[in-house]
Short mmCIF file of N, CA and C and ligand atoms in Angstrom, two decimals:
data_model
loop_
_atom_site.label_atom_id
_atom_site.label_comp_id
_atom_site.label_asym_id
_atom_site.label_seq_id
_atom_site.Cartn_x
_atom_site.Cartn_y
_atom_site.Cartn_z
N MET S 1 211.27 177.36 339.10
CA MET S 1 210.15 176.57 338.54
C MET S 1 210.67 175.38 337.72
N LEU S 2 209.97 174.26 337.85
CA LEU S 2 210.42 173.09 337.10
C LEU S 2 210.17 173.28 335.61
N ASP S 3 211.15 172.88 334.81
CA ASP S 3 211.00 173.05 333.36
C ASP S 3 209.76 172.33 332.84
N ILE S 4 209.41 171.23 333.51
CA ILE S 4 208.27 170.41 333.05
C ILE S 4 206.96 171.18 333.11
N LEU S 5 206.91 172.21 333.98
CA LEU S 5 205.68 173.00 334.10
C LEU S 5 205.67 174.19 333.15
N MET S 6 206.75 174.35 332.40
CA MET S 6 206.83 175.52 331.52
C MET S 6 206.50 175.11 330.09
N SER S 7 205.85 176.03 329.34
CA SER S 7 205.48 175.68 327.96
C SER S 7 206.73 175.65 327.08
N ASP S 8 206.60 175.01 325.92
CA ASP S 8 207.79 174.91 325.07
C ASP S 8 208.08 176.23 324.36
N LYS S 9 207.27 177.27 324.65
CA LYS S 9 207.55 178.60 324.07
C LYS S 9 208.16 179.55 325.12
N HIS S 10 208.32 179.05 326.33
CA HIS S 10 208.94 179.81 327.41
C HIS S 10 210.40 180.12 327.01
N ALA S 11 210.82 181.37 327.18
CA ALA S 11 212.16 181.78 326.72
C ALA S 11 213.25 180.87 327.27
N ILE S 12 213.16 180.52 328.55
CA ILE S 12 214.22 179.72 329.17
C ILE S 12 214.22 178.30 328.62
N VAL S 13 213.04 177.77 328.35
CA VAL S 13 212.95 176.42 327.74
C VAL S 13 213.63 176.45 326.36
N LEU S 14 213.36 177.51 325.61
CA LEU S 14 213.96 177.62 324.26
C LEU S 14 215.48 177.73 324.34
N LEU S 15 215.96 178.55 325.28
CA LEU S 15 217.41 178.71 325.39
C LEU S 15 218.09 177.42 325.85
N LYS S 16 217.41 176.69 326.74
CA LYS S 16 217.97 175.41 327.20
C LYS S 16 217.99 174.37 326.08
N LYS S 17 217.03 174.46 325.17
CA LYS S 17 217.04 173.55 324.00
C LYS S 17 218.26 173.82 323.16
N ASP S 18 218.57 175.10 322.97
CA ASP S 18 219.80 175.48 322.23
C ASP S 18 221.02 174.86 322.91
N HIS S 19 221.05 174.98 324.25
CA HIS S 19 222.17 174.42 325.01
C HIS S 19 222.32 172.93 324.74
N GLU S 20 221.19 172.22 324.83
CA GLU S 20 221.22 170.77 324.59
C GLU S 20 221.78 170.46 323.20
N CYS S 21 221.35 171.25 322.23
CA CYS S 21 221.78 171.04 320.84
C CYS S 21 223.30 171.17 320.70
N VAL S 22 223.88 172.24 321.28
CA VAL S 22 225.34 172.39 321.13
C VAL S 22 226.11 171.38 321.98
N LEU S 23 225.58 171.03 323.14
CA LEU S 23 226.27 170.02 323.97
C LEU S 23 226.33 168.69 323.23
N LYS S 24 225.27 168.37 322.48
CA LYS S 24 225.24 167.14 321.71
C LYS S 24 226.31 167.22 320.58
N LEU S 25 226.38 168.40 319.94
CA LEU S 25 227.39 168.58 318.88
C LEU S 25 228.82 168.44 319.42
N PHE S 26 229.05 168.95 320.64
CA PHE S 26 230.40 168.83 321.24
C PHE S 26 230.73 167.37 321.47
N GLU S 27 229.74 166.59 321.93
CA GLU S 27 229.96 165.16 322.15
C GLU S 27 230.22 164.45 320.81
N ASP S 28 229.43 164.82 319.79
CA ASP S 28 229.61 164.23 318.45
C ASP S 28 231.00 164.53 317.92
N PHE S 29 231.48 165.75 318.18
CA PHE S 29 232.82 166.14 317.71
C PHE S 29 233.89 165.24 318.32
N LYS S 30 233.75 164.97 319.61
CA LYS S 30 234.74 164.11 320.29
C LYS S 30 234.76 162.73 319.68
N LYS S 31 233.57 162.23 319.33
CA LYS S 31 233.47 160.85 318.81
C LYS S 31 233.81 160.76 317.32
N ALA S 32 233.67 161.85 316.58
CA ALA S 32 233.88 161.83 315.12
C ALA S 32 235.30 161.40 314.80
N GLU S 33 235.41 160.55 313.81
CA GLU S 33 236.74 160.03 313.48
C GLU S 33 237.37 160.72 312.28
N SER S 34 236.53 161.15 311.34
CA SER S 34 237.13 161.76 310.14
C SER S 34 237.17 163.28 310.24
N LYS S 35 238.12 163.85 309.51
CA LYS S 35 238.28 165.31 309.47
C LYS S 35 237.02 165.94 308.89
N VAL S 36 236.47 165.31 307.84
CA VAL S 36 235.28 165.85 307.17
C VAL S 36 234.11 165.93 308.17
N GLU S 37 233.96 164.85 308.93
CA GLU S 37 232.88 164.80 309.93
C GLU S 37 233.08 165.88 310.99
N LYS S 38 234.32 166.04 311.46
CA LYS S 38 234.59 167.04 312.49
C LYS S 38 234.31 168.46 311.94
N GLU S 39 234.72 168.68 310.68
CA GLU S 39 234.50 170.01 310.08
C GLU S 39 233.00 170.32 309.95
N SER S 40 232.22 169.30 309.59
CA SER S 40 230.79 169.50 309.44
C SER S 40 230.17 169.85 310.80
N ILE S 41 230.65 169.21 311.85
CA ILE S 41 230.13 169.50 313.21
C ILE S 41 230.53 170.91 313.63
N ILE S 42 231.76 171.32 313.31
CA ILE S 42 232.21 172.67 313.65
C ILE S 42 231.29 173.70 312.99
N THR S 43 231.02 173.51 311.69
CA THR S 43 230.16 174.45 310.97
C THR S 43 228.79 174.56 311.63
N GLN S 44 228.19 173.42 311.94
CA GLN S 44 226.86 173.44 312.58
C GLN S 44 226.90 174.12 313.94
N ALA S 45 227.91 173.77 314.74
CA ALA S 45 228.01 174.32 316.10
C ALA S 45 228.20 175.84 316.06
N LEU S 46 229.05 176.32 315.14
CA LEU S 46 229.30 177.76 315.09
C LEU S 46 228.03 178.53 314.71
N GLU S 47 227.25 177.99 313.77
CA GLU S 47 226.00 178.64 313.38
C GLU S 47 225.05 178.70 314.58
N GLU S 48 224.91 177.56 315.26
CA GLU S 48 224.02 177.52 316.45
C GLU S 48 224.46 178.52 317.50
N LEU S 49 225.76 178.53 317.77
CA LEU S 49 226.28 179.40 318.84
C LEU S 49 226.10 180.87 318.49
N LYS S 50 226.32 181.22 317.22
CA LYS S 50 226.18 182.64 316.84
C LYS S 50 224.74 183.10 316.99
N MET S 51 223.80 182.27 316.53
CA MET S 51 222.38 182.67 316.64
C MET S 51 221.94 182.76 318.10
N HIS S 52 222.44 181.80 318.87
CA HIS S 52 222.10 181.76 320.29
C HIS S 52 222.62 183.02 320.99
N ALA S 53 223.85 183.40 320.66
CA ALA S 53 224.44 184.59 321.28
C ALA S 53 223.63 185.85 320.92
N VAL S 54 223.19 185.93 319.69
CA VAL S 54 222.41 187.11 319.25
C VAL S 54 221.11 187.22 320.07
N VAL S 55 220.35 186.10 320.17
CA VAL S 55 219.08 186.21 320.89
C VAL S 55 219.30 186.47 322.39
N GLU S 56 220.37 185.91 322.94
CA GLU S 56 220.62 186.21 324.36
C GLU S 56 221.01 187.67 324.52
N GLU S 57 221.91 188.14 323.69
CA GLU S 57 222.43 189.50 323.89
C GLU S 57 221.40 190.58 323.52
N GLU S 58 220.57 190.28 322.51
CA GLU S 58 219.59 191.31 322.09
C GLU S 58 218.30 191.25 322.90
N ILE S 59 217.91 190.03 323.32
CA ILE S 59 216.57 189.90 323.93
C ILE S 59 216.63 189.47 325.40
N PHE S 60 217.31 188.35 325.68
CA PHE S 60 217.24 187.77 327.02
C PHE S 60 218.05 188.57 328.06
N TYR S 61 219.33 188.80 327.74
CA TYR S 61 220.19 189.46 328.73
C TYR S 61 219.66 190.86 329.14
N PRO S 62 219.30 191.73 328.16
CA PRO S 62 218.83 193.07 328.61
C PRO S 62 217.57 192.99 329.47
N THR S 63 216.71 192.00 329.22
CA THR S 63 215.44 191.89 329.96
C THR S 63 215.67 191.48 331.42
N VAL S 64 216.66 190.59 331.64
CA VAL S 64 216.82 190.05 332.99
C VAL S 64 218.00 190.65 333.75
N ARG S 65 218.72 191.56 333.09
CA ARG S 65 219.98 192.08 333.66
C ARG S 65 219.80 192.67 335.08
N LYS S 66 218.75 193.48 335.25
CA LYS S 66 218.56 194.16 336.54
C LYS S 66 218.31 193.12 337.65
N GLN S 67 217.45 192.15 337.34
CA GLN S 67 217.11 191.13 338.34
C GLN S 67 218.32 190.27 338.69
N VAL S 68 219.07 189.89 337.70
CA VAL S 68 220.22 189.00 337.91
C VAL S 68 221.38 189.72 338.59
N GLY S 69 221.57 190.98 338.26
CA GLY S 69 222.64 191.77 338.86
C GLY S 69 223.86 191.86 337.96
N ALA S 70 224.57 193.00 338.11
CA ALA S 70 225.68 193.32 337.19
C ALA S 70 226.81 192.30 337.25
N GLU S 71 227.14 191.80 338.44
CA GLU S 71 228.30 190.90 338.55
C GLU S 71 228.14 189.67 337.68
N MET S 72 227.01 188.99 337.83
CA MET S 72 226.77 187.76 337.05
C MET S 72 226.59 188.05 335.56
N MET S 73 225.91 189.17 335.27
CA MET S 73 225.67 189.51 333.88
C MET S 73 226.96 189.94 333.16
N ASN S 74 227.81 190.67 333.88
CA ASN S 74 229.07 191.11 333.26
C ASN S 74 229.95 189.90 332.93
N GLU S 75 229.95 188.92 333.84
CA GLU S 75 230.73 187.70 333.58
C GLU S 75 230.18 186.96 332.35
N ALA S 76 228.85 186.89 332.26
CA ALA S 76 228.23 186.25 331.09
C ALA S 76 228.61 187.00 329.81
N ASP S 77 228.58 188.33 329.87
CA ASP S 77 228.95 189.16 328.69
C ASP S 77 230.37 188.82 328.26
N GLU S 78 231.28 188.76 329.25
CA GLU S 78 232.70 188.51 328.91
C GLU S 78 232.90 187.09 328.37
N GLU S 79 232.13 186.15 328.89
CA GLU S 79 232.23 184.77 328.36
C GLU S 79 231.77 184.73 326.90
N HIS S 80 230.72 185.50 326.61
CA HIS S 80 230.28 185.58 325.21
C HIS S 80 231.37 186.21 324.34
N HIS S 81 232.00 187.26 324.86
CA HIS S 81 233.05 187.94 324.08
C HIS S 81 234.18 186.97 323.72
N VAL S 82 234.67 186.23 324.72
CA VAL S 82 235.77 185.30 324.46
C VAL S 82 235.34 184.21 323.48
N ALA S 83 234.10 183.69 323.67
CA ALA S 83 233.60 182.67 322.73
C ALA S 83 233.52 183.22 321.32
N LYS S 84 233.09 184.47 321.20
CA LYS S 84 232.92 185.04 319.85
C LYS S 84 234.27 185.32 319.16
N VAL S 85 235.29 185.61 319.96
CA VAL S 85 236.64 185.76 319.36
C VAL S 85 237.08 184.39 318.79
N LEU S 86 236.89 183.35 319.58
CA LEU S 86 237.27 181.99 319.11
C LEU S 86 236.46 181.60 317.87
N ILE S 87 235.17 181.91 317.89
CA ILE S 87 234.32 181.59 316.74
C ILE S 87 234.81 182.36 315.51
N ALA S 88 235.11 183.62 315.69
CA ALA S 88 235.61 184.43 314.55
C ALA S 88 236.91 183.87 314.00
N GLU S 89 237.81 183.44 314.89
CA GLU S 89 239.09 182.86 314.45
C GLU S 89 238.83 181.56 313.67
N LEU S 90 237.91 180.76 314.18
CA LEU S 90 237.60 179.50 313.51
C LEU S 90 236.95 179.72 312.14
N GLU S 91 236.28 180.87 311.98
CA GLU S 91 235.58 181.14 310.72
C GLU S 91 236.48 181.86 309.70
N GLN S 92 237.69 182.19 310.10
CA GLN S 92 238.63 182.76 309.10
C GLN S 92 239.03 181.66 308.13
N LYS S 93 239.58 182.07 306.99
CA LYS S 93 240.06 181.10 306.02
C LYS S 93 241.15 180.24 306.71
N ASN S 94 240.97 178.94 306.69
CA ASN S 94 241.89 178.02 307.39
C ASN S 94 242.02 178.39 308.86
N GLY S 95 240.90 178.84 309.46
CA GLY S 95 240.91 179.36 310.83
C GLY S 95 241.50 178.41 311.84
N GLY S 96 242.56 178.87 312.50
CA GLY S 96 243.19 178.08 313.55
C GLY S 96 244.34 177.23 313.03
N GLY S 97 244.45 177.06 311.72
CA GLY S 97 245.54 176.25 311.14
C GLY S 97 245.62 174.89 311.79
N ASP S 98 246.87 174.51 312.18
CA ASP S 98 247.01 173.17 312.79
C ASP S 98 246.47 173.15 314.22
N HIS S 99 246.07 174.31 314.75
CA HIS S 99 245.46 174.38 316.09
C HIS S 99 243.93 174.38 316.00
N ARG S 100 243.40 174.18 314.78
CA ARG S 100 241.94 174.33 314.58
C ARG S 100 241.09 173.45 315.52
N PHE S 101 241.38 172.18 315.58
CA PHE S 101 240.54 171.30 316.43
C PHE S 101 240.76 171.60 317.92
N ALA S 102 241.98 171.97 318.26
CA ALA S 102 242.26 172.36 319.67
C ALA S 102 241.47 173.62 320.02
N LYS S 103 241.42 174.54 319.05
CA LYS S 103 240.68 175.79 319.29
C LYS S 103 239.20 175.49 319.48
N PHE S 104 238.67 174.59 318.66
CA PHE S 104 237.25 174.25 318.80
C PHE S 104 236.99 173.54 320.13
N THR S 105 237.92 172.68 320.54
CA THR S 105 237.78 171.97 321.83
C THR S 105 237.76 172.98 322.98
N LEU S 106 238.62 173.98 322.91
CA LEU S 106 238.64 175.01 323.95
C LEU S 106 237.32 175.79 323.95
N LEU S 107 236.84 176.11 322.75
CA LEU S 107 235.54 176.80 322.65
C LEU S 107 234.47 175.95 323.34
N ALA S 108 234.45 174.67 323.04
CA ALA S 108 233.45 173.75 323.64
C ALA S 108 233.55 173.75 325.16
N GLU S 109 234.80 173.72 325.69
CA GLU S 109 234.97 173.72 327.15
C GLU S 109 234.46 175.02 327.76
N ASN S 110 234.77 176.13 327.08
CA ASN S 110 234.30 177.45 327.56
C ASN S 110 232.77 177.50 327.57
N ILE S 111 232.17 177.01 326.49
CA ILE S 111 230.71 177.06 326.38
C ILE S 111 230.06 176.15 327.44
N LYS S 112 230.67 174.99 327.69
CA LYS S 112 230.09 174.09 328.70
C LYS S 112 230.07 174.77 330.07
N HIS S 113 231.17 175.47 330.39
CA HIS S 113 231.25 176.20 331.65
C HIS S 113 230.17 177.30 331.69
N HIS S 114 230.04 178.01 330.57
CA HIS S 114 229.07 179.11 330.46
C HIS S 114 227.64 178.58 330.63
N ILE S 115 227.34 177.47 329.99
CA ILE S 115 226.00 176.88 330.08
C ILE S 115 225.68 176.49 331.52
N LYS S 116 226.68 175.89 332.20
CA LYS S 116 226.48 175.49 333.60
C LYS S 116 226.12 176.70 334.45
N GLU S 117 226.85 177.79 334.27
CA GLU S 117 226.56 179.00 335.06
C GLU S 117 225.20 179.58 334.71
N GLU S 118 224.89 179.58 333.42
CA GLU S 118 223.58 180.13 333.00
C GLU S 118 222.44 179.31 333.61
N GLU S 119 222.56 178.00 333.50
CA GLU S 119 221.43 177.15 333.93
C GLU S 119 221.33 177.03 335.44
N ASN S 120 222.48 177.07 336.12
CA ASN S 120 222.44 176.88 337.58
C ASN S 120 222.29 178.17 338.38
N MET S 121 222.75 179.28 337.77
CA MET S 121 222.69 180.54 338.55
C MET S 121 221.89 181.63 337.86
N LEU S 122 222.27 181.93 336.61
CA LEU S 122 221.64 183.07 335.93
C LEU S 122 220.14 182.86 335.67
N MET S 123 219.80 181.71 335.10
CA MET S 123 218.38 181.49 334.74
C MET S 123 217.45 181.39 335.96
N PRO S 124 217.84 180.65 337.01
CA PRO S 124 216.95 180.64 338.19
C PRO S 124 216.71 182.05 338.77
N LYS S 125 217.77 182.86 338.74
CA LYS S 125 217.65 184.24 339.25
C LYS S 125 216.75 185.05 338.29
N ALA S 126 216.94 184.85 336.99
CA ALA S 126 216.15 185.58 335.98
C ALA S 126 214.65 185.26 336.14
N GLN S 127 214.35 184.04 336.53
CA GLN S 127 212.95 183.62 336.64
C GLN S 127 212.22 184.27 337.80
N GLU S 128 212.99 184.93 338.69
CA GLU S 128 212.35 185.63 339.81
C GLU S 128 211.70 186.93 339.32
N THR S 129 212.12 187.40 338.14
CA THR S 129 211.61 188.68 337.66
C THR S 129 210.22 188.50 337.06
N LYS S 130 209.41 189.59 337.12
CA LYS S 130 208.05 189.48 336.60
C LYS S 130 208.06 189.83 335.11
N VAL S 131 208.49 188.88 334.33
CA VAL S 131 208.57 189.07 332.87
C VAL S 131 207.67 188.04 332.23
N ASP S 132 207.05 188.43 331.12
CA ASP S 132 206.24 187.46 330.36
C ASP S 132 207.21 186.61 329.52
N PHE S 133 207.62 185.48 330.06
CA PHE S 133 208.61 184.65 329.40
C PHE S 133 208.08 184.00 328.11
N GLU S 134 206.75 183.90 328.01
CA GLU S 134 206.16 183.37 326.76
C GLU S 134 206.34 184.40 325.65
N ALA S 135 206.08 185.67 325.99
CA ALA S 135 206.24 186.75 325.00
C ALA S 135 207.71 186.86 324.61
N LEU S 136 208.57 186.70 325.60
CA LEU S 136 210.02 186.77 325.33
C LEU S 136 210.43 185.59 324.41
N GLY S 137 209.82 184.46 324.66
CA GLY S 137 210.09 183.28 323.81
C GLY S 137 209.67 183.54 322.37
N ALA S 138 208.51 184.21 322.21
CA ALA S 138 208.03 184.51 320.86
C ALA S 138 209.01 185.46 320.15
N MET S 139 209.57 186.39 320.90
CA MET S 139 210.57 187.32 320.32
C MET S 139 211.83 186.56 319.89
N ILE S 140 212.23 185.61 320.70
CA ILE S 140 213.43 184.79 320.40
C ILE S 140 213.20 184.01 319.10
N LEU S 141 212.01 183.39 319.00
CA LEU S 141 211.71 182.59 317.80
C LEU S 141 211.66 183.47 316.56
N ALA S 142 211.06 184.64 316.69
CA ALA S 142 210.95 185.56 315.54
C ALA S 142 212.33 186.03 315.12
N ARG S 143 213.20 186.33 316.08
CA ARG S 143 214.57 186.81 315.74
C ARG S 143 215.36 185.70 315.05
N LYS S 144 215.18 184.49 315.52
CA LYS S 144 215.88 183.35 314.89
C LYS S 144 215.39 183.14 313.45
N ASP S 145 214.09 183.26 313.26
CA ASP S 145 213.52 183.12 311.91
C ASP S 145 214.14 184.16 310.98
N ALA S 146 214.19 185.39 311.48
CA ALA S 146 214.74 186.49 310.67
C ALA S 146 216.20 186.19 310.29
N MET S 147 216.97 185.64 311.27
CA MET S 147 218.39 185.34 310.98
C MET S 147 218.52 184.23 309.97
N MET S 148 217.59 183.26 310.03
CA MET S 148 217.65 182.14 309.08
C MET S 148 217.36 182.65 307.66
N LYS S 149 216.50 183.67 307.58
CA LYS S 149 216.16 184.22 306.26
C LYS S 149 217.23 185.20 305.77
N ASN S 150 217.65 186.10 306.67
CA ASN S 150 218.51 187.22 306.25
C ASN S 150 219.97 187.08 306.63
N GLY S 151 220.31 186.05 307.39
CA GLY S 151 221.71 185.90 307.83
C GLY S 151 221.93 186.45 309.23
N ILE S 152 223.06 186.05 309.80
CA ILE S 152 223.40 186.46 311.17
C ILE S 152 224.26 187.74 311.09
N PRO S 153 223.93 188.76 311.89
CA PRO S 153 224.74 189.99 311.81
C PRO S 153 226.21 189.75 312.18
N VAL S 154 227.09 190.52 311.53
CA VAL S 154 228.53 190.38 311.82
C VAL S 154 228.82 191.10 313.14
N ASP S 155 229.40 190.38 314.09
CA ASP S 155 229.63 190.98 315.40
C ASP S 155 230.99 191.69 315.47
N ALA S 156 231.18 192.43 316.57
CA ALA S 156 232.44 193.21 316.76
C ALA S 156 233.65 192.30 316.77
N GLU S 157 233.50 191.10 317.30
CA GLU S 157 234.65 190.19 317.42
C GLU S 157 235.09 189.71 316.03
N HIS S 158 234.14 189.49 315.12
CA HIS S 158 234.52 189.11 313.75
C HIS S 158 235.29 190.26 313.09
N LYS S 159 234.83 191.50 313.36
CA LYS S 159 235.53 192.67 312.77
C LYS S 159 236.94 192.79 313.35
N LEU S 160 237.05 192.55 314.64
CA LEU S 160 238.36 192.60 315.32
C LEU S 160 239.32 191.58 314.73
N VAL S 161 238.86 190.36 314.59
CA VAL S 161 239.71 189.29 314.07
C VAL S 161 240.05 189.53 312.60
N ALA S 162 239.06 189.99 311.82
CA ALA S 162 239.31 190.28 310.40
C ALA S 162 240.33 191.40 310.26
N GLY S 163 240.26 192.38 311.17
CA GLY S 163 241.18 193.52 311.12
C GLY S 163 242.59 193.15 311.50
N SER S 164 242.76 192.01 312.15
CA SER S 164 244.11 191.62 312.57
C SER S 164 244.93 191.09 311.41
N ARG S 165 244.30 190.93 310.26
CA ARG S 165 244.93 190.45 309.03
C ARG S 165 245.76 189.20 309.27
N GLY S 166 245.17 188.21 309.85
CA GLY S 166 245.89 186.95 309.99
C GLY S 166 246.02 186.54 311.44
N VAL S 167 247.24 186.50 311.91
CA VAL S 167 247.46 185.83 313.18
C VAL S 167 247.32 186.76 314.38
N ILE S 168 246.33 186.45 315.25
CA ILE S 168 246.35 187.10 316.56
C ILE S 168 246.55 186.04 317.64
N ASP S 169 246.59 184.79 317.20
CA ASP S 169 246.83 183.71 318.15
C ASP S 169 248.35 183.49 318.23
N SER S 170 249.01 184.24 319.12
CA SER S 170 250.47 184.22 319.14
C SER S 170 251.07 182.87 319.57
N PRO S 171 250.48 182.13 320.54
CA PRO S 171 251.07 180.83 320.86
C PRO S 171 251.04 179.87 319.67
N ALA S 172 249.94 179.92 318.88
CA ALA S 172 249.87 179.03 317.71
C ALA S 172 250.92 179.45 316.69
N ALA S 173 251.13 180.76 316.53
CA ALA S 173 252.16 181.24 315.58
C ALA S 173 253.54 180.83 316.07
N ALA S 174 253.78 180.97 317.38
CA ALA S 174 255.10 180.63 317.93
C ALA S 174 255.41 179.15 317.75
N ALA S 175 254.35 178.32 317.83
CA ALA S 175 254.54 176.86 317.71
C ALA S 175 255.04 176.46 316.32
N LYS S 176 254.81 177.38 315.35
CA LYS S 176 255.24 177.08 313.97
C LYS S 176 256.72 177.36 313.75
N LYS S 177 257.33 178.16 314.65
CA LYS S 177 258.75 178.49 314.48
C LYS S 177 259.59 177.23 314.65
N LYS S 178 260.61 177.11 313.81
CA LYS S 178 261.37 175.85 313.80
C LYS S 178 262.21 175.66 315.05
N LYS S 179 262.92 176.74 315.47
CA LYS S 179 263.83 176.58 316.61
C LYS S 179 263.22 177.12 317.89
N PRO S 180 263.11 176.30 318.93
CA PRO S 180 262.61 176.83 320.21
C PRO S 180 263.60 177.85 320.77
N ALA S 181 263.07 178.91 321.40
CA ALA S 181 263.91 179.98 321.92
C ALA S 181 264.94 179.45 322.91
N ILE S 182 264.56 178.48 323.71
CA ILE S 182 265.46 177.96 324.76
C ILE S 182 266.69 177.30 324.13
N ARG S 183 266.49 176.66 322.94
CA ARG S 183 267.61 176.02 322.27
C ARG S 183 268.59 177.07 321.75
N LYS S 184 267.96 178.14 321.21
CA LYS S 184 268.82 179.22 320.70
C LYS S 184 269.67 179.78 321.84
N MET S 185 269.02 179.95 323.02
CA MET S 185 269.70 180.52 324.16
C MET S 185 270.86 179.61 324.59
N ALA S 186 270.59 178.28 324.61
CA ALA S 186 271.58 177.31 325.04
C ALA S 186 272.78 177.34 324.08
N VAL S 187 272.51 177.48 322.79
CA VAL S 187 273.59 177.53 321.82
C VAL S 187 274.43 178.76 322.08
N ARG S 188 273.73 179.91 322.33
CA ARG S 188 274.46 181.15 322.57
C ARG S 188 275.37 181.01 323.80
N GLU S 189 274.80 180.39 324.89
CA GLU S 189 275.59 180.21 326.13
C GLU S 189 276.81 179.33 325.86
N GLY S 190 276.58 178.28 325.06
CA GLY S 190 277.65 177.33 324.70
C GLY S 190 278.74 178.07 323.97
N ASP S 191 278.33 178.99 323.05
CA ASP S 191 279.31 179.76 322.27
C ASP S 191 280.18 180.59 323.23
N GLU S 192 279.49 181.19 324.24
CA GLU S 192 280.22 182.03 325.17
C GLU S 192 281.25 181.22 325.96
N THR S 193 280.87 179.97 326.35
CA THR S 193 281.75 179.12 327.13
C THR S 193 283.01 178.79 326.32
N ARG S 194 282.70 178.52 325.01
CA ARG S 194 283.82 178.14 324.15
C ARG S 194 284.76 179.32 323.89
N ALA S 195 284.15 180.56 323.98
CA ALA S 195 284.96 181.73 323.58
C ALA S 195 286.07 182.02 324.57
FE1 LIG J 201 224.94 182.58 326.95
#
């Protein structure tokens, strides 16, 4: 169905509005020149993404799962999981360290891919189901209101990252080491030649 024929309370219209909002923030991030500006965009984007993930996982995904099928839904679940790990890392104190902006850029790329799949495959399939999408939209709006008043629930990925007590991003940690392993190896080989 064409979006133009759907009311602005239709669940899919609401979810697509969220998508537009974060896609705009990702573009703004690319254009932003100052660190302060980039940080402000990261904060806004993470809040939007967390609320969006909650309404999809609690309301939209369970309703359309059977119609869409396990293969597509499982992939969407896993994309959410990876995104939420990155979000949790970015929300840690000094999250991402010197890799912070790279981590956010990767999150943005992952989300763009996820949005494309949702809008081109998952949502059209979901619309084949006989669901009252207006009622579903009302539930989405009510859940978002509640989160704005009471806060967003802490997800499993935040607990996982918090439990890691610091670094679980091993490539970022390795990049901080002063001597590259290959140089150490070369020195050792050189020592052997000299011996
Ligand atoms: Fe999603």
